[in-house]
CSV table of C-alpha atoms and ligand atoms in Angstrom, one decimal:
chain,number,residue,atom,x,y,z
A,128,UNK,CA,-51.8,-36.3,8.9
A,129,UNK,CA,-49.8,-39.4,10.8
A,130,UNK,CA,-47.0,-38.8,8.4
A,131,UNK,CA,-46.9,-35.2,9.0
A,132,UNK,CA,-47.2,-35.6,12.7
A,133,UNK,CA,-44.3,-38.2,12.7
A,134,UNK,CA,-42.0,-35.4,10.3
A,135,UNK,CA,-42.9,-32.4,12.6
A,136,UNK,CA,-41.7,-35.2,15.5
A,137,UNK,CA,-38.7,-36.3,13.8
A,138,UNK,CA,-37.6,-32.3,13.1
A,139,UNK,CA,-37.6,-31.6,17.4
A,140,UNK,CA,-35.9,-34.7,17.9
A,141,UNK,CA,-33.7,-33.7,15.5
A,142,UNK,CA,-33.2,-30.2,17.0
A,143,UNK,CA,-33.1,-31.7,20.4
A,144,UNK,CA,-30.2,-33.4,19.7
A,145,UNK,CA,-29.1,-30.6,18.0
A,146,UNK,CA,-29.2,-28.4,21.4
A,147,UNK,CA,-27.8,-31.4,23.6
A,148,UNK,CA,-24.9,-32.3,21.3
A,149,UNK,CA,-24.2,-28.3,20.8
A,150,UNK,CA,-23.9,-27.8,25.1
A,151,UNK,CA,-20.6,-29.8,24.5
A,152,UNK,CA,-19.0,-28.8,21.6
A,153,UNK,CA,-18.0,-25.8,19.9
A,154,UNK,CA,-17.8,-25.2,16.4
A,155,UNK,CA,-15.3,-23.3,14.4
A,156,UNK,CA,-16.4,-22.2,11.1
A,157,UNK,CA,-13.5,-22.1,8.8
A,158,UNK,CA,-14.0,-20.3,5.1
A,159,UNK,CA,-11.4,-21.5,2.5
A,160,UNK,CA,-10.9,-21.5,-1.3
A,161,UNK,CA,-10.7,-25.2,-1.5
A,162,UNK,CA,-11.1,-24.9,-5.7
A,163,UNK,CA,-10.3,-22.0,-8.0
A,164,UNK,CA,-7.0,-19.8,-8.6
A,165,UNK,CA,-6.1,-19.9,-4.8
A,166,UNK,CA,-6.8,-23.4,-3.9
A,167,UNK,CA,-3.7,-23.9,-2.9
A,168,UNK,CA,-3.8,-21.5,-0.2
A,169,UNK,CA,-6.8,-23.4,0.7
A,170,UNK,CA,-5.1,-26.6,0.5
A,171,UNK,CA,-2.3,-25.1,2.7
A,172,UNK,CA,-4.6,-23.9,5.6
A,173,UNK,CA,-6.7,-26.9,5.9
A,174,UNK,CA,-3.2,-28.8,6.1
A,175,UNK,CA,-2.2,-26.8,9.0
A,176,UNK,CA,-5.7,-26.6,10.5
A,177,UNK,CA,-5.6,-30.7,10.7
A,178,UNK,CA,-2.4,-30.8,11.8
A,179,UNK,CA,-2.7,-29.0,14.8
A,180,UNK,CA,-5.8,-30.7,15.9
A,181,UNK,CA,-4.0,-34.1,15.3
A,182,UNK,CA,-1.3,-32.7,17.9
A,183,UNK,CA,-3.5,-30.8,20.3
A,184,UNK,CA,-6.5,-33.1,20.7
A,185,UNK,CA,-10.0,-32.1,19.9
A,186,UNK,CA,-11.0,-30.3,23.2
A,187,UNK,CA,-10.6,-26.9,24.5
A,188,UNK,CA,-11.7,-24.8,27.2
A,189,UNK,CA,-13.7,-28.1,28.2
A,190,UNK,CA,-15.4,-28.6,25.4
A,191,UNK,CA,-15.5,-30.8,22.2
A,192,UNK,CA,-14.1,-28.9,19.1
A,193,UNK,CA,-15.6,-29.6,16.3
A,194,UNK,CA,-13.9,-27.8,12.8
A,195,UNK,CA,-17.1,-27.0,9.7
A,196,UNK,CA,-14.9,-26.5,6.6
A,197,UNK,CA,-16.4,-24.5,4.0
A,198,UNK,CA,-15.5,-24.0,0.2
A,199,UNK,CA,-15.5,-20.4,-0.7
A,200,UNK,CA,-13.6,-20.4,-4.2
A,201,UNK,CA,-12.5,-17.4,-3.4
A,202,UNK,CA,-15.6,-15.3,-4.1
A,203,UNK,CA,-16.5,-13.0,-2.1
A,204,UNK,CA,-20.2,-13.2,-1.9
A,205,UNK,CA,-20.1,-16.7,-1.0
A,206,UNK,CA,-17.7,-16.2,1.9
A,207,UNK,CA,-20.2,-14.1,2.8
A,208,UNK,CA,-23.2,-16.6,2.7
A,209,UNK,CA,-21.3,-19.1,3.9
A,210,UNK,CA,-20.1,-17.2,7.2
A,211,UNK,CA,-23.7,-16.1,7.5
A,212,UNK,CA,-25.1,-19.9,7.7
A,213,UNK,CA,-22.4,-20.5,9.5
A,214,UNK,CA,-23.4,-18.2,12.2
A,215,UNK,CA,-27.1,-18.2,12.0
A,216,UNK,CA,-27.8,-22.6,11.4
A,217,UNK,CA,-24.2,-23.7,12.6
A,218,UNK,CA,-24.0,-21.2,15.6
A,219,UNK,CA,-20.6,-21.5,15.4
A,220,UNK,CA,-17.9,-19.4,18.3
A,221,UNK,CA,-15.2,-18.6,16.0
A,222,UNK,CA,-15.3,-18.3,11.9
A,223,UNK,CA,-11.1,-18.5,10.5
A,224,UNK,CA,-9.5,-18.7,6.7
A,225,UNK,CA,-10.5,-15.8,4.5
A,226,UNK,CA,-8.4,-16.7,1.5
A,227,UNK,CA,-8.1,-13.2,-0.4
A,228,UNK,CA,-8.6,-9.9,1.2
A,229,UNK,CA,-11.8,-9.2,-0.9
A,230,UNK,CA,-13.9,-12.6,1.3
A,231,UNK,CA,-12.3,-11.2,4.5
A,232,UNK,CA,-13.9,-7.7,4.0
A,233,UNK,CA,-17.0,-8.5,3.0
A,234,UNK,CA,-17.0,-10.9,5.8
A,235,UNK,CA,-16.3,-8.5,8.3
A,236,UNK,CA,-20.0,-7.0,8.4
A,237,UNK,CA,-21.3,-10.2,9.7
A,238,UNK,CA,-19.1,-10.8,12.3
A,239,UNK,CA,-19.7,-7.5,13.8
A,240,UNK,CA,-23.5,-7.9,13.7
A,241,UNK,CA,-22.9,-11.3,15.6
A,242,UNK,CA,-20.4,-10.4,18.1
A,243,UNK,CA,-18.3,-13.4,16.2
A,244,UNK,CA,-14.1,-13.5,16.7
A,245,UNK,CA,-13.1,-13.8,13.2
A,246,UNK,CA,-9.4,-15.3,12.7
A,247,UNK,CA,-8.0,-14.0,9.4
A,248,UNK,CA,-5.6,-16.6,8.7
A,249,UNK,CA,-4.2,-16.0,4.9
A,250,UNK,CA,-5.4,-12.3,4.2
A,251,UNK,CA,-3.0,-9.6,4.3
A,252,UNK,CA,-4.2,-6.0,3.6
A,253,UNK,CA,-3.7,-3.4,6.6
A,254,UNK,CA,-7.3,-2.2,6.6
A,255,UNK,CA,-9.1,-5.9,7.1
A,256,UNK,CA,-8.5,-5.7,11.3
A,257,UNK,CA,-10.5,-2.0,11.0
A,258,UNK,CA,-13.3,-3.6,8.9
A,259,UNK,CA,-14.5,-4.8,12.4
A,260,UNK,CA,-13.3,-4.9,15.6
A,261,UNK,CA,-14.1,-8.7,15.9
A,262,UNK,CA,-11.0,-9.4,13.6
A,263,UNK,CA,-7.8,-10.5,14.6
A,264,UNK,CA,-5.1,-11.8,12.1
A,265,UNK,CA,-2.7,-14.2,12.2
A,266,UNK,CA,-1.5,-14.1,8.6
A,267,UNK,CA,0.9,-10.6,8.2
A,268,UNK,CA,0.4,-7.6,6.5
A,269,UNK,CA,2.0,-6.2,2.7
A,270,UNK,CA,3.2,-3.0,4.5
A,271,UNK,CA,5.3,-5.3,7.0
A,272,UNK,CA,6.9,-7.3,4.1
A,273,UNK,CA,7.0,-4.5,1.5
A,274,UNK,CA,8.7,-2.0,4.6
A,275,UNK,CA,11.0,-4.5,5.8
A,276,UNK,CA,12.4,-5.1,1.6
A,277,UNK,CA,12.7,-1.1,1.3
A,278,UNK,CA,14.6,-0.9,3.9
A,279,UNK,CA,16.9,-3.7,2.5
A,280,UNK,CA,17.0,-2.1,-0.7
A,281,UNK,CA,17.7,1.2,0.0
A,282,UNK,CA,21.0,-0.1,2.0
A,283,UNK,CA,22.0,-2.3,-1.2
A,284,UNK,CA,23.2,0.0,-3.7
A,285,UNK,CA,19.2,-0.7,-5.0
A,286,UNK,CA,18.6,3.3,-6.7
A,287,UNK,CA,15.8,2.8,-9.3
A,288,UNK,CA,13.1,0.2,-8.9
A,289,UNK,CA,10.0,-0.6,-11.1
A,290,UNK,CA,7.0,-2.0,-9.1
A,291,UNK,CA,4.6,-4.9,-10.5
A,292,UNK,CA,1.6,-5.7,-8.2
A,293,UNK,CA,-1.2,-7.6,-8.4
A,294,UNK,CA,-4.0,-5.0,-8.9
A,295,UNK,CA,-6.2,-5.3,-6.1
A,296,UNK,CA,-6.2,-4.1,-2.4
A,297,UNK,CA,-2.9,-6.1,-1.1
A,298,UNK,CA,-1.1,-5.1,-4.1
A,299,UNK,CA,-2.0,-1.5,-3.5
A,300,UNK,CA,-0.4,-1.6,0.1
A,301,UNK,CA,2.4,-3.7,-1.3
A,302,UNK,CA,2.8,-1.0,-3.7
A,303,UNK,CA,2.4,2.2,-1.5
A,304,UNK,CA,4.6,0.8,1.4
A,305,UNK,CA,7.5,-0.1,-0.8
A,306,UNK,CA,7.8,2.8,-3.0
A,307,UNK,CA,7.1,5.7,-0.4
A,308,UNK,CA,10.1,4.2,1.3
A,309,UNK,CA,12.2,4.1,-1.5
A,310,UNK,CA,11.5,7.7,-2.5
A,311,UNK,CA,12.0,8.5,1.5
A,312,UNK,CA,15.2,7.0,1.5
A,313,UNK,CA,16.4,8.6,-1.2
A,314,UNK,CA,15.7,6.3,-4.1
A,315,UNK,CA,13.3,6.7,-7.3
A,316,UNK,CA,10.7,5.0,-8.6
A,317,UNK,CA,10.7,4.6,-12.2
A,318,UNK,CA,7.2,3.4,-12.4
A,319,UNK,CA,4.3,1.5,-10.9
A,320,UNK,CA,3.1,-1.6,-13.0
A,321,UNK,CA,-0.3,-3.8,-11.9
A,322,UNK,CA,-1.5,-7.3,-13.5
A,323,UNK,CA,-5.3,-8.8,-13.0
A,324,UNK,CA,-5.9,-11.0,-10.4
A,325,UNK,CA,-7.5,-13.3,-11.9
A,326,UNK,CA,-5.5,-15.0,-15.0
A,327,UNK,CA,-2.8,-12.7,-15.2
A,328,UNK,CA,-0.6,-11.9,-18.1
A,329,UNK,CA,2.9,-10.4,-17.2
A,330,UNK,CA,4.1,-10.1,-20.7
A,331,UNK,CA,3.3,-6.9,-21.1
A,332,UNK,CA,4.6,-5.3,-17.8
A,333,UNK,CA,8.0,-7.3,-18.0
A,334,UNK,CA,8.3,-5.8,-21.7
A,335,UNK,CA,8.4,-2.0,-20.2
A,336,UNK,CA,9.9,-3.4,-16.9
A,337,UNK,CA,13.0,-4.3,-19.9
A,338,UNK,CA,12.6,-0.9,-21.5
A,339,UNK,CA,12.6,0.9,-18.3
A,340,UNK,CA,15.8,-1.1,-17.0
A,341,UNK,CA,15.5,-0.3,-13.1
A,342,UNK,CA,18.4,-1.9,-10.9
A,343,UNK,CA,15.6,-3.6,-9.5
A,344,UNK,CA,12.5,-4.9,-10.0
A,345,UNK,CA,9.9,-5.2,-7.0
A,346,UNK,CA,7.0,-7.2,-7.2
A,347,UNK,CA,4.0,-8.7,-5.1
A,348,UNK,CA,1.8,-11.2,-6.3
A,349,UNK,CA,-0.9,-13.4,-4.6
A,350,UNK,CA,0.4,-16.8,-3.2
A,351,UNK,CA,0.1,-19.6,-6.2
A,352,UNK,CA,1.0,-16.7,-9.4
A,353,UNK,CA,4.4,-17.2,-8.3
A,354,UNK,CA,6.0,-19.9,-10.3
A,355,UNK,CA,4.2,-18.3,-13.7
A,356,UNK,CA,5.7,-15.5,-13.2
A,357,UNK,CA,8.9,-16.4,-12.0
A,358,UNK,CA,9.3,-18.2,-15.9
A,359,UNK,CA,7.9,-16.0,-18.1
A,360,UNK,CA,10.6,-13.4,-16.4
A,361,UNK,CA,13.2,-16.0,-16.9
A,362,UNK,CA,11.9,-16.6,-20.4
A,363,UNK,CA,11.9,-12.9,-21.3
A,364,UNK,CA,15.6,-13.0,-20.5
A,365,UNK,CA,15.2,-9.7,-17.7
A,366,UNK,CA,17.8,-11.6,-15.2
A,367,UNK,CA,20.3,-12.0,-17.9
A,368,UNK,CA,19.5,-7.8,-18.8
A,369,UNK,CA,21.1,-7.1,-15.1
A,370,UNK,CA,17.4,-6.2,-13.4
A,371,UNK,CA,17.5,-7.8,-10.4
A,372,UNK,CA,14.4,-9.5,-9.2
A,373,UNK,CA,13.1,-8.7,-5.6
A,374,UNK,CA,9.8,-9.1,-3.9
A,375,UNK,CA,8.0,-9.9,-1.0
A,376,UNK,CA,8.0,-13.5,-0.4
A,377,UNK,CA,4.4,-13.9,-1.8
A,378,UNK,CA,6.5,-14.9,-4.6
A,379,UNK,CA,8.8,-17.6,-3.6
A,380,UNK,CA,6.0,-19.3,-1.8
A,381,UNK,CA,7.4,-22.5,-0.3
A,382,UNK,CA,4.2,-24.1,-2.1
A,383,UNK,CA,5.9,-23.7,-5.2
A,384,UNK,CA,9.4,-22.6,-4.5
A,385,UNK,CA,11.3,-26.2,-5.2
A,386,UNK,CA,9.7,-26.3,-8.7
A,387,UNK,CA,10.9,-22.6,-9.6
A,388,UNK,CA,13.7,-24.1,-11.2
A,389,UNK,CA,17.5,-21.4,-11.1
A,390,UNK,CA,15.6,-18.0,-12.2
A,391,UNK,CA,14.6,-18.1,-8.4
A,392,UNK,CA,18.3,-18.3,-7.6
A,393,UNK,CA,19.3,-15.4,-5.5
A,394,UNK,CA,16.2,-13.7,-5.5
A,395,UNK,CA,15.9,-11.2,-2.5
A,396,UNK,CA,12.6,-11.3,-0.7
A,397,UNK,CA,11.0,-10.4,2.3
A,398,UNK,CA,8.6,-12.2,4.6
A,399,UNK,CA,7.6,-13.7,8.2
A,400,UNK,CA,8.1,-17.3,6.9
A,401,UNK,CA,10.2,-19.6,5.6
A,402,UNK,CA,9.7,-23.4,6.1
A,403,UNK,CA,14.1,-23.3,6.5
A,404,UNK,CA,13.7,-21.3,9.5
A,405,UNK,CA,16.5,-22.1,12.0
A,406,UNK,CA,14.4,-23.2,15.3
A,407,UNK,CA,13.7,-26.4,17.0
A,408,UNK,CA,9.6,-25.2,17.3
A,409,UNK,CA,10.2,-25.0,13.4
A,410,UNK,CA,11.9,-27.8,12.5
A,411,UNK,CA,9.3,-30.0,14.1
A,412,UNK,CA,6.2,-28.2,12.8
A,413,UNK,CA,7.9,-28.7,9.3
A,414,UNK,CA,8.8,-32.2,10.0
A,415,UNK,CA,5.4,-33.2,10.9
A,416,UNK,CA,3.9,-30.7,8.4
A,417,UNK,CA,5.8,-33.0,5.6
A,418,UNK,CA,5.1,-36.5,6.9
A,419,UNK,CA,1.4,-36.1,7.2
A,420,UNK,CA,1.3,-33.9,3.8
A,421,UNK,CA,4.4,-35.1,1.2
A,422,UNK,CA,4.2,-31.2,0.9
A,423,UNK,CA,6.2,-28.3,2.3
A,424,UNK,CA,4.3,-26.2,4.5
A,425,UNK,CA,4.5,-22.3,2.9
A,426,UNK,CA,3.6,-18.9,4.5
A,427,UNK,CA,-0.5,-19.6,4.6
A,428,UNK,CA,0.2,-22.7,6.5
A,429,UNK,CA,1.8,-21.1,9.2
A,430,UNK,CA,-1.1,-18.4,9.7
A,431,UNK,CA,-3.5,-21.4,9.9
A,432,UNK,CA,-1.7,-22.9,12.2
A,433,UNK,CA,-0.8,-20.0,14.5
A,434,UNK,CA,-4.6,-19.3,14.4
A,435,UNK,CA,-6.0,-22.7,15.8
A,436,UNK,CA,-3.1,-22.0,18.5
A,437,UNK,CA,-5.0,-18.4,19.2
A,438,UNK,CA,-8.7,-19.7,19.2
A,439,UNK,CA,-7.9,-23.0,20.8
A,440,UNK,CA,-6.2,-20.9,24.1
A,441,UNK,CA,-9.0,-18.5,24.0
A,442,UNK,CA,-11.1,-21.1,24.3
A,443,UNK,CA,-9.0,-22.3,27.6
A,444,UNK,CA,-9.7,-19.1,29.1
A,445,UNK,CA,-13.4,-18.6,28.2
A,446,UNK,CA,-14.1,-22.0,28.9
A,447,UNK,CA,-15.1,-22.8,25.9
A,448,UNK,CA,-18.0,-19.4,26.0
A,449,UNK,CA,-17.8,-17.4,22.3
A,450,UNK,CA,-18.3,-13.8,21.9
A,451,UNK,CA,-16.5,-10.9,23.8
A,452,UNK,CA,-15.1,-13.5,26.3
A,453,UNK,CA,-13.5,-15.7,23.2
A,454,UNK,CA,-12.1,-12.3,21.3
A,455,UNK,CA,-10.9,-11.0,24.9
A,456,UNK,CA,-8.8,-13.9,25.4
A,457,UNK,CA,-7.4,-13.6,22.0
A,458,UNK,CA,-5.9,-10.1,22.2
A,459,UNK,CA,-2.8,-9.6,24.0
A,460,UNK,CA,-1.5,-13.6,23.5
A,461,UNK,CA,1.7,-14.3,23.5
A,462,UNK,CA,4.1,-17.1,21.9
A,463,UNK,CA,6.9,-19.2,20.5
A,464,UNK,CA,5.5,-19.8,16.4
A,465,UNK,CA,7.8,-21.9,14.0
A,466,UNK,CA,7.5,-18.8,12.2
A,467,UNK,CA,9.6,-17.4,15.5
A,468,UNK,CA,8.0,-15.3,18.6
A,469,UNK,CA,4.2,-13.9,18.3
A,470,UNK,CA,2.3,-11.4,19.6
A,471,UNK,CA,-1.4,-10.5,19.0
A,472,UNK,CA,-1.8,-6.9,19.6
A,473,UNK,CA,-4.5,-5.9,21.8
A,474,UNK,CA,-4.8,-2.6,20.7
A,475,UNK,CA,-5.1,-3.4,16.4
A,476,UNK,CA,-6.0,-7.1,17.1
A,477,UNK,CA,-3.1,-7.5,14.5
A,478,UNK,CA,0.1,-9.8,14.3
A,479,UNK,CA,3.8,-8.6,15.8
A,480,UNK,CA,6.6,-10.7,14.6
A,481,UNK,CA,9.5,-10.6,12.8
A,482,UNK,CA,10.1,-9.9,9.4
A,483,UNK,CA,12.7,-11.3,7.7
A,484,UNK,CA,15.1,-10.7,4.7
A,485,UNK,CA,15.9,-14.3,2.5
A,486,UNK,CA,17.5,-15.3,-0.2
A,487,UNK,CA,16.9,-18.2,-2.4
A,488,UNK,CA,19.5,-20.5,-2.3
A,489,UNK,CA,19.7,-24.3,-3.5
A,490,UNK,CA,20.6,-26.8,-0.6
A,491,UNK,CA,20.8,-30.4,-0.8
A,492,UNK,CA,19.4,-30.0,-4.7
A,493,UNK,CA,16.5,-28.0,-3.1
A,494,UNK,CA,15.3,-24.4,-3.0
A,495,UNK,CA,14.7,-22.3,0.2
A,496,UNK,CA,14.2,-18.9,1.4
A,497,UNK,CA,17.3,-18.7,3.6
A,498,UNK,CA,16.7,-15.9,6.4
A,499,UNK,CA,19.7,-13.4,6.5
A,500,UNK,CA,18.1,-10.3,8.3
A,501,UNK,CA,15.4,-9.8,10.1
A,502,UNK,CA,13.3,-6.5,11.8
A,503,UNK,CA,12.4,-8.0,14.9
A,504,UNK,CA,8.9,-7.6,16.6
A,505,UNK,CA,7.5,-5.6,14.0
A,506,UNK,CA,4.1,-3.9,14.1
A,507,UNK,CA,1.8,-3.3,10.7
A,508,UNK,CA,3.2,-0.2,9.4
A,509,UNK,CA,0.0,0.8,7.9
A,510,UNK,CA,-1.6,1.4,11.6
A,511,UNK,CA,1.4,3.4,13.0
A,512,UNK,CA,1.3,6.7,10.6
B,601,DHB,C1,-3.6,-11.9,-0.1
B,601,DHB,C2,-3.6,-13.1,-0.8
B,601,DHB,C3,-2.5,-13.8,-1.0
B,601,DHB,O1,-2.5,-15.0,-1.6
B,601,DHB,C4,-1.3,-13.4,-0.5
B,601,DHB,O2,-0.1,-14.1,-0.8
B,601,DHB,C5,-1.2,-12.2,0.1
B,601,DHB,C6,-2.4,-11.4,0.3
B,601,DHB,C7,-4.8,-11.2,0.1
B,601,DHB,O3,-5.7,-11.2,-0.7
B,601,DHB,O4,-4.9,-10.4,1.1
């Protein structure tokens, strides 16, 4: 009975503390894969997510901020349970990450239900901002990148193309964006290829890709297949057959570029960023990015990073409240990313920036995505139809 007593006594003093220490601080629930096939996206985000609490302090909107990192390994199911103890026992104001498309969606749900911003910092289908109006993105979207490459293409003596996506939602809008504009610009598509997700084997696609002989051909894969798919096409000998590799720059991720070795030479790819981008704001990110890391900071990186910069100044202006006053604050924000300007749209809750055309050139014995073109301020094509 006395130990009992003493237990129940030790469980409200507990949750006492609980309440007091909570009045002060806000939590931010952040869902990564930490482990698995995208751990390195993971890895990436976390990176960024430390490094711009090292540079902004631990406070905002008055309050203590205190980051809950959770390890999703990319399944979606346990995004799902971990964003619902994160809301329920953790009562956090904001949950971020969401790895892979597939945790952001079945994420979504729960936000809604709990009135709960939820910062989609890697994910990068069209539809994930719809799944609930509590979403706002920070990462990009595949119809942005695969748009922007079309465009390119088209204008490049690029006639016939072969697709190869990864076969799951972002691949299918990789897929649809960039061949619809092909064909509307006059080119022709000589066939649509898709490999797993998980464990992937491009053998068999880069054998017809070879028969088929495109000018080009286009391909999205999720951040860390890059570099294994990058050799096998060098191994197959397809550069040396004249097809010329493009591809949304999902596959000359900055993670893995420098280790790419020359079959990444000269590849043509689209994206919103490259860690060579020419600013000041970039330089420094990337500078301090490396010197805390030993690691170059790639595209996921820079969404993490650009979403603490949109929760911690929604915070400012909520003073430190969650809910509609936290996902107000976010819409409509404004600003200066190493990734170049930023704009959260109010309307879609989506990201407007620039998308760039690179190529991959050697500098200083080192590969980078070096910016030559760029379609400035550009909304997600998949919301403007
Ligand atoms: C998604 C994941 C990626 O690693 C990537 O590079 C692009 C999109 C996704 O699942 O949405």
């Amino acid at each position: 009975m006395r130990r009992r007593q003493c237990l129940a006594m030790l469980a409200a003093a507990v949750a006492f503390g609980g309440a007091q220490a909570q009045s002060d601080t806000v939590k931010i629930g952040v869902i990564l894969p930490m482990t698995g096939q995208q751990a390195s996206t993971g890895r990436q985000i976390d990176a960024a997510i430390k490094l711009w609490v090292a540079q902004n302090g631990n406070r905002a909107g008055g309050k203590k901020v205190e980051i809950v990192l959770k390890d999703d390994g990319s399944v979606p199911d346990a995004t799902r349970r971990l964003a619902q103890e994160l809301v329920v026992n953790d009562k956090v104001v904001a949950l971020a990450g969401f790895g892979i498309t597939p945790s952001a969606m079945a994420t979504a749900p729960i936000a809604t239900q709990s009135k709960t911003p939820m910062v989609v910092m890697a994910a990068a289908t069209s539809a994930i901002t719809q799944a609930s109006p509590y979403v706002v993105r920070t990462s990009f979207t595949l119809p942005q990148a695969a748009v922007a490459l079309a465009e390119w293409a088209n204008k490049n003596n690029i006639k016939k193309v072969v697709s190869l996506v990864s076969d799951y939602a972002p691949g299918y809008d990789a897929e649809k964006y960039f061949t619809d504009r092909i064909v509307l610009n006059g080119g022709q598509v000589l066939d649509k290829l898709r490999t797993p997700l998980r464990s992937p084997d491009f053998a068999p696609a880069l054998q017809k890709v070879r028969d088929l002989g495109p000018d080009a051909l286009y391909v999205f894969l999720p951040s860390g297949q890059g570099a294994a798919f990058m050799k096998q096409f060098g191994e197959r000998g397809l550069d040396k057959a004249g097809i010329r590799l493009i591809g949304t720059g999902d596959i000359t991720d900055d993670d893995q570029l420098n280790d790419m070795g020359d079959v990444a030479l000269g590849v043509v790819n689209s994206h919103h960023y490259s860690a060579a981008h020419d600013s000041p704001t970039n330089k420094k990110f990337v500078q301090a990015f490396e010197a805390a890391n030993k690691f170059r900071p790639n595209f996921m990186a820079i969404g993490g990073y650009d979403g603490m910069r949109v929760i911690y100044k929604a915070l400012d202006a909520s003073k430190g409240a969650g809910g509609d006053a936290l996902l107000n604050a976010m819409k409509g924000q404004v600003f200066e990313s190493p990734r170049g300007p930023v704009l959260i749209d109010a309307q879609t809750r989506d990201i407007v920036h620039d998308m760039y055309i690179r190529k991959v050139e050697k500098k200083d014995g080192q590969l980078w995505n070096v910016e030559f073109d760029a379609i400035k301020a550009m909304k997600d094509p998949g919301k403007t139809k």
